[in-house]
Coordinates of C-alpha atoms and ligand atoms in Angstrom, one line a residue:
X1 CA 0.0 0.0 0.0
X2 CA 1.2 3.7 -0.9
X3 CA 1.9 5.5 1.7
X4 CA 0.1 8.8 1.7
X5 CA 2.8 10.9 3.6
X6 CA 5.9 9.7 1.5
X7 CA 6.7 12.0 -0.7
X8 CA 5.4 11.8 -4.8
X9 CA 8.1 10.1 -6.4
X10 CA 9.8 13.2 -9.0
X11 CA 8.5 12.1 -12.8
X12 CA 11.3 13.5 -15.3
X13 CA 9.2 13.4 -18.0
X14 CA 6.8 15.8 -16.1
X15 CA 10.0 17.4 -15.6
X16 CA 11.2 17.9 -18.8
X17 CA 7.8 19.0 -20.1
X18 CA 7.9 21.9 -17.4
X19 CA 10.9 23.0 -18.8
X20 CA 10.2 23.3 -22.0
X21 CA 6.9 25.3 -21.5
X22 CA 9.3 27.9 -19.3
X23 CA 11.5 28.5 -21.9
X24 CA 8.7 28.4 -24.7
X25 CA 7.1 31.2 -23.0
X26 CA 10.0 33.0 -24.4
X27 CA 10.2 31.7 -28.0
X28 CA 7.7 32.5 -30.7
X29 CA 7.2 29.3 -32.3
X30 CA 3.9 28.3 -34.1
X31 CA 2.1 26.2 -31.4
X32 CA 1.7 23.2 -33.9
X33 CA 5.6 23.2 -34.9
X34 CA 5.9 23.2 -31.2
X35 CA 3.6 20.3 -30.9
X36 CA 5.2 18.4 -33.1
X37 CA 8.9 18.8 -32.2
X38 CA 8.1 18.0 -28.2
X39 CA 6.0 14.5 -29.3
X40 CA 8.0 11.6 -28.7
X41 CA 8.3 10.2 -32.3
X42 CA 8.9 6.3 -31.3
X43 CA 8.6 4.2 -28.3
X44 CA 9.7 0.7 -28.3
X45 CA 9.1 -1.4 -25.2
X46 CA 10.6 -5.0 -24.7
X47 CA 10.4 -8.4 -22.5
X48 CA 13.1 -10.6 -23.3
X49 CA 14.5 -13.3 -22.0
X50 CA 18.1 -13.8 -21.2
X51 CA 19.3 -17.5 -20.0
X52 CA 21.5 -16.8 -16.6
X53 CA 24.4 -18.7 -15.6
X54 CA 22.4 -21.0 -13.4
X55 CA 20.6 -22.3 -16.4
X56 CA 17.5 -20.5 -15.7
X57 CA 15.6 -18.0 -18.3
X58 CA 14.7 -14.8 -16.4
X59 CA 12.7 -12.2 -18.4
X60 CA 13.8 -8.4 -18.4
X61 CA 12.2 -5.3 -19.7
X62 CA 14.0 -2.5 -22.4
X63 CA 13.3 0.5 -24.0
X64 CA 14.3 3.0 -26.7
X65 CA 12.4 6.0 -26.7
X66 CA 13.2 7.8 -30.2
X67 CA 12.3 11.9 -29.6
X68 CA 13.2 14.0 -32.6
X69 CA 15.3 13.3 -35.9
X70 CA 14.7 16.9 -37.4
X71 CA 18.2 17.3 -37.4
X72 CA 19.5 13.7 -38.2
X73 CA 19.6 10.5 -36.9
X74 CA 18.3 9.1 -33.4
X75 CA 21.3 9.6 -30.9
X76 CA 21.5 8.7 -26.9
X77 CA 22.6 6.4 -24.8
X78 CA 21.7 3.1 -22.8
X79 CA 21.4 2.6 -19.4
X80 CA 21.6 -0.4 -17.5
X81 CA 19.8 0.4 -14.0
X82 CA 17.3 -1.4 -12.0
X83 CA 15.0 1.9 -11.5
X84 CA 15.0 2.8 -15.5
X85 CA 11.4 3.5 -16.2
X86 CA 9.6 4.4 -19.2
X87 CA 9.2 8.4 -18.2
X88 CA 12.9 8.4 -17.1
X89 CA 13.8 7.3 -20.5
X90 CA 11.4 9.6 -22.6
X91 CA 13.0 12.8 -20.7
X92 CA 16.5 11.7 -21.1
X93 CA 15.3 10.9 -25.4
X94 CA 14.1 14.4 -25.0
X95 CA 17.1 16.0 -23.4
X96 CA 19.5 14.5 -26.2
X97 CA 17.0 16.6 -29.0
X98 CA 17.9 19.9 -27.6
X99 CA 21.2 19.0 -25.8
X100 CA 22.3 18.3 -29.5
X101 CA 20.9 21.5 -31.1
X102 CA 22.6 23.3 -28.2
X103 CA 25.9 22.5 -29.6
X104 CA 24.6 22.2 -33.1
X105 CA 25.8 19.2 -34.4
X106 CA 23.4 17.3 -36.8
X107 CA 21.5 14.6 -34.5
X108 CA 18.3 14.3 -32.8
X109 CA 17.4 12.3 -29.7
X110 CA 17.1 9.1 -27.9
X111 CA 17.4 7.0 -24.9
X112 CA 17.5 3.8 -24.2
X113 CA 17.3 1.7 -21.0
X114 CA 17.3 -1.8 -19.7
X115 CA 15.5 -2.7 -15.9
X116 CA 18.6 -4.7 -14.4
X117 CA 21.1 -4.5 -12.0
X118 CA 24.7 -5.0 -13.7
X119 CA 26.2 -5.3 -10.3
X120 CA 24.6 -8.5 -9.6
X121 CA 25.1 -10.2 -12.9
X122 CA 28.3 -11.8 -14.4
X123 CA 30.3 -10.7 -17.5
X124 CA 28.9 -13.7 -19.9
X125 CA 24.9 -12.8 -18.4
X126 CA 25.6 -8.8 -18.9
X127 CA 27.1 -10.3 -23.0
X128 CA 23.5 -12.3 -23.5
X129 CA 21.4 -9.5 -21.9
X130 CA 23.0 -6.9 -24.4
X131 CA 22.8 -9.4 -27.6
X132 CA 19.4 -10.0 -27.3
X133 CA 18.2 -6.8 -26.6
X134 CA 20.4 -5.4 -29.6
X135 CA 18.4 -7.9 -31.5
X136 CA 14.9 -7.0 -30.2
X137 CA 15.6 -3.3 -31.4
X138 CA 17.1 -4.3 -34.6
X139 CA 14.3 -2.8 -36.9
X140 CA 14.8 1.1 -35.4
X141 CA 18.9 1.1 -35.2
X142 CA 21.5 1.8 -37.8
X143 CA 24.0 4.1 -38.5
X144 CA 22.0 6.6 -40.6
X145 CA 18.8 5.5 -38.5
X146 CA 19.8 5.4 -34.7
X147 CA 23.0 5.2 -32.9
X148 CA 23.1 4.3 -29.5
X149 CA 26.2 5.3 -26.8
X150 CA 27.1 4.5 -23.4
X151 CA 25.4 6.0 -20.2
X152 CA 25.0 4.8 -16.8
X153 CA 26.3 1.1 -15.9
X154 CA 26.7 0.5 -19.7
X155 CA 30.6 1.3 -21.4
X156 CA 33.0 0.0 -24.2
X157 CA 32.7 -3.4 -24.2
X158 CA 28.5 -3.2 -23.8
X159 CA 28.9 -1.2 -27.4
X160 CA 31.2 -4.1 -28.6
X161 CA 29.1 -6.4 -28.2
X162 CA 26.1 -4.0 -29.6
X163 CA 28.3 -3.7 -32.6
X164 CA 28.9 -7.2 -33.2
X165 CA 25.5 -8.3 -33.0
X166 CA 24.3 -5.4 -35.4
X167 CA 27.0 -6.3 -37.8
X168 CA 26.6 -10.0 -37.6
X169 CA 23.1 -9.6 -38.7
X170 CA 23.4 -7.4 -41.6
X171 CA 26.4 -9.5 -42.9
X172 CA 29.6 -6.9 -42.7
X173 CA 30.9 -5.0 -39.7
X174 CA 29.3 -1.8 -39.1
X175 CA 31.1 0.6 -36.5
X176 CA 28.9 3.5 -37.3
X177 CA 25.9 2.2 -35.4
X178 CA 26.9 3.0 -32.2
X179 CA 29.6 5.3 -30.5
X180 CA 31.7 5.0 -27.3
X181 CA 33.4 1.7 -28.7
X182 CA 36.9 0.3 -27.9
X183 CA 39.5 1.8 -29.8
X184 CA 40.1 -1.2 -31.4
X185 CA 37.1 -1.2 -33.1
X186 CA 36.2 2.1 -34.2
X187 CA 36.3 3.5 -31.6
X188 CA 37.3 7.6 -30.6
X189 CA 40.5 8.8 -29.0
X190 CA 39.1 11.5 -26.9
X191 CA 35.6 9.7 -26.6
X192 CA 36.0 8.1 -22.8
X193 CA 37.0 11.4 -21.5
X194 CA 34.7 13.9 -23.5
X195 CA 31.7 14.3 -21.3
X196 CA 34.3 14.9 -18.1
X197 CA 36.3 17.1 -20.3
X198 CA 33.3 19.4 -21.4
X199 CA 32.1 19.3 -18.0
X200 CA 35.5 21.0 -16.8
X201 CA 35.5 23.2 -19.9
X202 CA 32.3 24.6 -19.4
X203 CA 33.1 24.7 -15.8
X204 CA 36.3 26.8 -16.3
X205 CA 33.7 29.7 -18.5
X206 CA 31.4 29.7 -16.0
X207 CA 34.4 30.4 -13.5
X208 CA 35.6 33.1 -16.1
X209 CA 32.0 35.3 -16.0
X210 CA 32.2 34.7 -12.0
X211 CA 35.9 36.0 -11.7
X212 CA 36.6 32.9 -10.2
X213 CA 39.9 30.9 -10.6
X214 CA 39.9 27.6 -11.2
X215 CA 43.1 26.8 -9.5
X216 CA 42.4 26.5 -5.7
X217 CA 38.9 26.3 -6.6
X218 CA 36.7 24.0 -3.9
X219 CA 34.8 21.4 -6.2
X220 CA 32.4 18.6 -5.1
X221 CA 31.6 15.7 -7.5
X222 CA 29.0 13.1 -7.1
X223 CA 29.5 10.1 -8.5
X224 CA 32.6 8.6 -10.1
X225 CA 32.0 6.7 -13.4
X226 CA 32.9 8.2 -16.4
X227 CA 31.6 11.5 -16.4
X228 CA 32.1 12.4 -12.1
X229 CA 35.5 10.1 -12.2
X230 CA 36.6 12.2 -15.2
X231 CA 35.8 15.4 -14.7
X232 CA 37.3 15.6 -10.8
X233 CA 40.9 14.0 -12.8
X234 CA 41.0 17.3 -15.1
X235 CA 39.5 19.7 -12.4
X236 CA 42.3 17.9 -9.8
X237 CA 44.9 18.4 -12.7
X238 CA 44.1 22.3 -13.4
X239 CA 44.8 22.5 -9.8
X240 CA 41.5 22.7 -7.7
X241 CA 40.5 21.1 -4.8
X242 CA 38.1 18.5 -5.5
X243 CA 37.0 18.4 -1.5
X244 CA 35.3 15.7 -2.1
X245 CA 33.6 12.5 -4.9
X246 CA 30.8 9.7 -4.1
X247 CA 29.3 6.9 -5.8
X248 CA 25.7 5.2 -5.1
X249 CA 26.8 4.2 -1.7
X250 CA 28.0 7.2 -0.6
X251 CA 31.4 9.0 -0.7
X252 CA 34.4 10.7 1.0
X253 CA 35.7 14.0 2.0
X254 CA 38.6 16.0 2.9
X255 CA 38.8 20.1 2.9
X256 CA 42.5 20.5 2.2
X257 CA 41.5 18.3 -1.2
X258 CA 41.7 14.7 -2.2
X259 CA 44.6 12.5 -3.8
X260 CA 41.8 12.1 -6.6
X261 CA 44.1 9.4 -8.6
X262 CA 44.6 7.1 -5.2
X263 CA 40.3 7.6 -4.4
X264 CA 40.0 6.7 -7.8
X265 CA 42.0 4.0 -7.8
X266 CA 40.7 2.6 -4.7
X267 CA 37.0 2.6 -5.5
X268 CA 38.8 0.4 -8.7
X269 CA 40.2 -1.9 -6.7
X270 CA 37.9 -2.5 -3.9
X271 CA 34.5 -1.4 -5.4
X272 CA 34.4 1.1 -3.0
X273 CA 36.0 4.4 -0.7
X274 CA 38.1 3.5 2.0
X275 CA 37.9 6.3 3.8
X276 CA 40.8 5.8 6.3
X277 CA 43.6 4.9 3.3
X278 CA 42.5 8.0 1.8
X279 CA 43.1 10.4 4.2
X280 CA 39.1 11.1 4.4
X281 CA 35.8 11.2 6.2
X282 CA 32.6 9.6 5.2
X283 CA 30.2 11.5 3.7
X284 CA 26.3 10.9 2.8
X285 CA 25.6 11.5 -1.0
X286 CA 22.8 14.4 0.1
X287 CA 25.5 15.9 2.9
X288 CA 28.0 15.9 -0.5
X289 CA 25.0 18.3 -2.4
X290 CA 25.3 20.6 0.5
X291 CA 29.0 21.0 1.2
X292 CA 30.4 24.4 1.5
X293 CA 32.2 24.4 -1.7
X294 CA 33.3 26.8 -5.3
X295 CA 31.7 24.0 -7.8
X296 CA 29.3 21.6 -7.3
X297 CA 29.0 18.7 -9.8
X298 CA 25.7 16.6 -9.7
X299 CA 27.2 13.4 -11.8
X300 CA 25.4 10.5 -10.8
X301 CA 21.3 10.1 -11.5
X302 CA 18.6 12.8 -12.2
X303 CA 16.4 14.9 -9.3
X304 CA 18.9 14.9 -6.5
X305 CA 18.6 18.5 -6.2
X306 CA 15.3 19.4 -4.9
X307 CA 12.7 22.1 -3.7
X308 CA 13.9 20.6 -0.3
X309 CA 17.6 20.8 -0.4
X310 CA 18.1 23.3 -3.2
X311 CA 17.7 26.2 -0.1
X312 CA 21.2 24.3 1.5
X313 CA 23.2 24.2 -1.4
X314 CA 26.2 26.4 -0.6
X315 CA 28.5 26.2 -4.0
X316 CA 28.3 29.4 -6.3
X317 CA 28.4 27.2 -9.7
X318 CA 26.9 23.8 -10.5
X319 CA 27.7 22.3 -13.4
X320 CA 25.3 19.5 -14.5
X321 CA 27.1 16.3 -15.6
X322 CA 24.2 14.2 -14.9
X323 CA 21.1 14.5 -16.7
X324 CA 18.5 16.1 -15.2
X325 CA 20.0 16.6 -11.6
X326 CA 17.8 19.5 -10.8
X327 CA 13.7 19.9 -10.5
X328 CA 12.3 23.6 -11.6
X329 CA 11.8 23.9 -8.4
X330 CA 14.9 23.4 -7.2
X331 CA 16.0 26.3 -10.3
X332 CA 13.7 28.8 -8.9
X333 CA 15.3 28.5 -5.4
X334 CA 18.7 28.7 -7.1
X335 CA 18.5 31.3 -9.2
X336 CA 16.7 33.3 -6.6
X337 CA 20.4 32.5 -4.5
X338 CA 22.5 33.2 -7.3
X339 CA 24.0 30.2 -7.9
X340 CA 25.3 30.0 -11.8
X341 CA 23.7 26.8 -13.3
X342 CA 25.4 25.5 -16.1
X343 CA 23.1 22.9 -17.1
X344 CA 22.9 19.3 -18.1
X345 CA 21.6 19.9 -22.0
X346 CA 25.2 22.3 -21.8
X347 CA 27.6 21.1 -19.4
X348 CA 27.5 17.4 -20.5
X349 CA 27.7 17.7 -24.3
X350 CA 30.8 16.6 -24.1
X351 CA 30.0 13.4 -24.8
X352 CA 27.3 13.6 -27.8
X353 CA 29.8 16.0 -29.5
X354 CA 33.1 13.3 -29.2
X355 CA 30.7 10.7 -29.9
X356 CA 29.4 12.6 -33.2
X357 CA 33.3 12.6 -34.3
X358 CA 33.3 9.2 -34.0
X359 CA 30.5 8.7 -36.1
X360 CA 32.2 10.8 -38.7
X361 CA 35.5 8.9 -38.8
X362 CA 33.5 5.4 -38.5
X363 CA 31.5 6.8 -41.9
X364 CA 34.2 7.6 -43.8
X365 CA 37.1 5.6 -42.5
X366 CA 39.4 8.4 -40.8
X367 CA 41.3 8.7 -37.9
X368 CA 41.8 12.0 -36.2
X369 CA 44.5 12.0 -33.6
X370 CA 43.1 12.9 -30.1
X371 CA 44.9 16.9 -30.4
X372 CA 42.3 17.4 -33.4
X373 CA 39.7 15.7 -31.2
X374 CA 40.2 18.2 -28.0
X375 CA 40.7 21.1 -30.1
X376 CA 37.0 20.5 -32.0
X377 CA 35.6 19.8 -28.9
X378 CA 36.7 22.5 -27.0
X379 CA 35.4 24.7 -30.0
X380 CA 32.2 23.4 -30.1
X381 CA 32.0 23.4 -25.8
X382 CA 33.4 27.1 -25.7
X383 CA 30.9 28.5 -28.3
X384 CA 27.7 26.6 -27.1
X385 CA 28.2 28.1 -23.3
X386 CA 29.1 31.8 -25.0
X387 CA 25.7 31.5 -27.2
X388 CA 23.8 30.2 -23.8
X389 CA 25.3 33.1 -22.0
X390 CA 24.4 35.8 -24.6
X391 CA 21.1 35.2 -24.5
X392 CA 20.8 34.0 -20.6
X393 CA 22.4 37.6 -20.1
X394 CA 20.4 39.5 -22.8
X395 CA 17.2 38.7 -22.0
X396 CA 18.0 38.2 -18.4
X397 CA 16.9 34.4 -17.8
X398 CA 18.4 31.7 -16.0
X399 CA 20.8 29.8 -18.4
X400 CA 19.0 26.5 -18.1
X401 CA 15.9 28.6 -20.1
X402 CA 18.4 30.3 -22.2
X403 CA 20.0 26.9 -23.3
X404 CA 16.5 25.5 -23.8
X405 CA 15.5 28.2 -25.9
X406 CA 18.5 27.9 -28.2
X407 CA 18.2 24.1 -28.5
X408 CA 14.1 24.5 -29.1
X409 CA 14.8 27.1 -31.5
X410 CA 17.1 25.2 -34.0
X411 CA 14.7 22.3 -33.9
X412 CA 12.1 24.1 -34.8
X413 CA 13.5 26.2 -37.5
X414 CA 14.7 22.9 -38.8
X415 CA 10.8 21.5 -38.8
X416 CA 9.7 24.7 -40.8
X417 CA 12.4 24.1 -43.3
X418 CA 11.1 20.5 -43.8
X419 CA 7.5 20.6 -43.5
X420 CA 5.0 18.3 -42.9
X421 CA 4.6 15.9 -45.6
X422 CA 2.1 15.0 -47.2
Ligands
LIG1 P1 28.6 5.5 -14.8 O1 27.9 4.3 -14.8 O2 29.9 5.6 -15.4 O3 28.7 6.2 -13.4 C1 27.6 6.4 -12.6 C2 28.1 6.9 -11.2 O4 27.0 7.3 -10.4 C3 28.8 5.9 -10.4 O5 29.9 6.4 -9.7 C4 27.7 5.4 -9.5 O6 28.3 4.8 -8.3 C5 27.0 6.6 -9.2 N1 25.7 6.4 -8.7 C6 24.7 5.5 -9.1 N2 23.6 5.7 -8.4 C7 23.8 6.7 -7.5 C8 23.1 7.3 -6.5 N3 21.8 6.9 -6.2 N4 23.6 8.3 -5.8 C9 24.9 8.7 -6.0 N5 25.6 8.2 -7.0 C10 25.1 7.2 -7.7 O7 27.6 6.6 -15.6 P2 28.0 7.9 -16.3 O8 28.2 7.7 -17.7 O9 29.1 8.6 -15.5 O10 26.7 8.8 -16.2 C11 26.4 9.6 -15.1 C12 25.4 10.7 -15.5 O11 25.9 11.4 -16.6 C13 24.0 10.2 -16.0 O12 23.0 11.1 -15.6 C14 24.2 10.1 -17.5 O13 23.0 10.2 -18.2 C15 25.0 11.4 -17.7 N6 25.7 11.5 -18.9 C16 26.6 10.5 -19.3 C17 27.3 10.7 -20.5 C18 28.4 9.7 -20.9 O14 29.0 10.0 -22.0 N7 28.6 8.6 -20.2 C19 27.0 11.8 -21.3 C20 26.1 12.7 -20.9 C21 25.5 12.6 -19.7

């Protein structure tokens, strides 16, 4: 039985619908262009069964939500978590529309998401689970159709073996139907790194309009895969303090700064922080949200900053490497307490850009070495955040709206040119 005085679980999809009729109230777009560019275009939902190690069949559930191709094919990860939901996957597909227009490159959006937890299965059940549901979403992938990438609890090899099952069914290897690969198959130099990378970028611009420096600065990550792990290596090697990093069990701190390449390489080793080899106190993932700190990075899961914690956050920037970290209500508290918010559909680009380069090469057979790589994506990361900004500052609106309302606006000029056929 529900119980009445818990509070409503956050919907992102509710969330990401409020967000887009804030920023619209700013755009003049003809209501049924808008209509049609924030309709989900595609929805797949599907029960498969994967045979486990123990000989037994157990059935999961998947998704690939397919939001916008306006401005080219379907692109957005695939998580592997035991909470993914339908909603949560519709608002991340959603997210990728406009967090591609944001930093123009020619994709729309996707998500996808299996219900399953990764921890508790073995290498060889993880290989079955991600064959069979490559296969069950056969018909709506391809490398001019849909290309999926890593996201949270899914990484290199999960795309290898997403590759080879694509290929092995249309007869000839085809690296362009999915991004985030192994080297050694396609893969980007540059790509494992990217979203970390353009989350300390756009940190370091958003440290720039504060008159902030970055070295010295006081920075609190949470979560440690590849975006939190990455991001606190490059804002650790420009010199900040990263005070302190968590994962989903919690994480550790220190004031003076951590040794961010020893907690790193502990939570490899053991799975987990040892607080006491690392010269560190325990610390709760929502004590992390409200540390006194410079930069605060939300990298884990979406709507852990809240109506009812955004008053206690004391950091002056917060860049989103997670998607969706923050609720609009947690934005109005924020911006009334002028924190700078460099959000999610900006700050994490990183990622859809590197993985876009690696579509290129894959397509026509190049290699780029990974100095061209950094340079084009620092380009592309500097330019979106100075277009946000203009606008943010022109019309005087939170950046979150302002990066919405560059993001919606490309989309839909892009609808216009097409048309509706017939
Ligand atoms: P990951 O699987 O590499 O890492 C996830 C991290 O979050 C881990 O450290 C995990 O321990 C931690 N975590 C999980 N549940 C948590 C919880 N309840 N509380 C606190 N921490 C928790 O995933 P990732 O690729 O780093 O993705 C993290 C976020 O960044 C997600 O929102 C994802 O959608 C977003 N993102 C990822 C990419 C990418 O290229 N991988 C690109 C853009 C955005």
């Amino acid at each position: 039985m529900s119980n009445p005085a818990a509070p409503a679980r956050l919907n992102p999809a509710a969330m990401a619908r409020q967000q887009v009729a804030l920023a619209s109230q700013h755009l003049d777009i003809d209501p049924g262009v808008m209509q049609k560019i924030t309709a989900t275009k595609r929805e797949l939902t599907v029960h498969f069964p994967v045979r486990m190690d123990d000989g037994s069949l157990r059935m999961f559930t998947g998704y690939r939500v397919q939001h916008n191709d306006t401005r080219g094919p379907f692109k957005g990860g695939i998580r592997y978590h035991p909470d993914t939901e339908i909603d949560e996957v519709r608002a991340l597909a959603m997210w990728m529309t406009w967090k591609a227009a944001v930093v123009n490159i020619p994709f729309g959006g996707a998500k996808g998401g299996v219900q399953c937890n990764p921890k508790e299965m073995s290498p060889r059940e993880l290989e079955r689970l991600t064959r069979r549901f490559t296969w069950e979403l056969l018909p709506v992938l391809g490398p001019e159709r849909d290309i999926p990438a890593p996201d949270v609890y899914t990484n290199p090899q999960v795309m290898a073996w997403i590759m080879d099952t694509y290929s092995i069914m249309h007869g000839h290897t085809v690296p362009g139907v999915v991004t985030g690969k192994p080297l050694e198959l396609g893969g980007s130099l540059g790509r494992f790194e990217a979203t970390g990378r353009g989350v300390f970028i756009t940190a370091c611009e958003a440290a720039k309009v504060l008159g902030m420096n970055i070295e010295g600065a006081r920075v609190a990550v949470q979560g440690s895969g590849n975006v939190g792990g990455v991001a606190a290596r490059f804002f650790a090697r420009a010199g900040a303090k990263v005070v302190a990093i968590s994962d989903s069990h919690g994480g550790v701190f220190n004031a003076k700064g951590l040794d961010v390449e020893r907690v790193l390489s502990c939570k490899n080793q053991y799975q987990c922080f040892i607080s006491d080899r690392l010269e560190a106190s325990d610390i709760t993932n929502g004590e992390l949200l409200e540390l006194d700190c410079d930069i605060l990075v939300p990298a884990a899961l979406e709507c852990v900053i809240t109506g009812a914690n955004a008053g206690k956050v004391r950091a002056r920037i917060i860049v989103e490497g997670a998607n969706g970290p923050t609720t609009p209500e947690a934005d109005e508290v924020l911006h009334d307490n002028r924190v700078f918010m460099v959000p999610d559909i900006l700050a994490n680009a990183g990622g859809v850009t590197v993985s876009y380069f690696e579509w290129v090469q894959n397509l026509q057979n190049l290699l780029w070495n990974e100095e061209e790589i950094d340079r084009r994506l620092s380009e592309i990361m500097r330019k979106a955040f100075n277009e946000v900004l203009a606008i943010s500052q022109q019309k005087n609106l939170p950046m979150r709206i302002a990066a919405l309302m560059l993001g919606i606006e490309r989309v839909a000029k892009a609808q216009e040119l097409r048309g509706v056929y017939p």
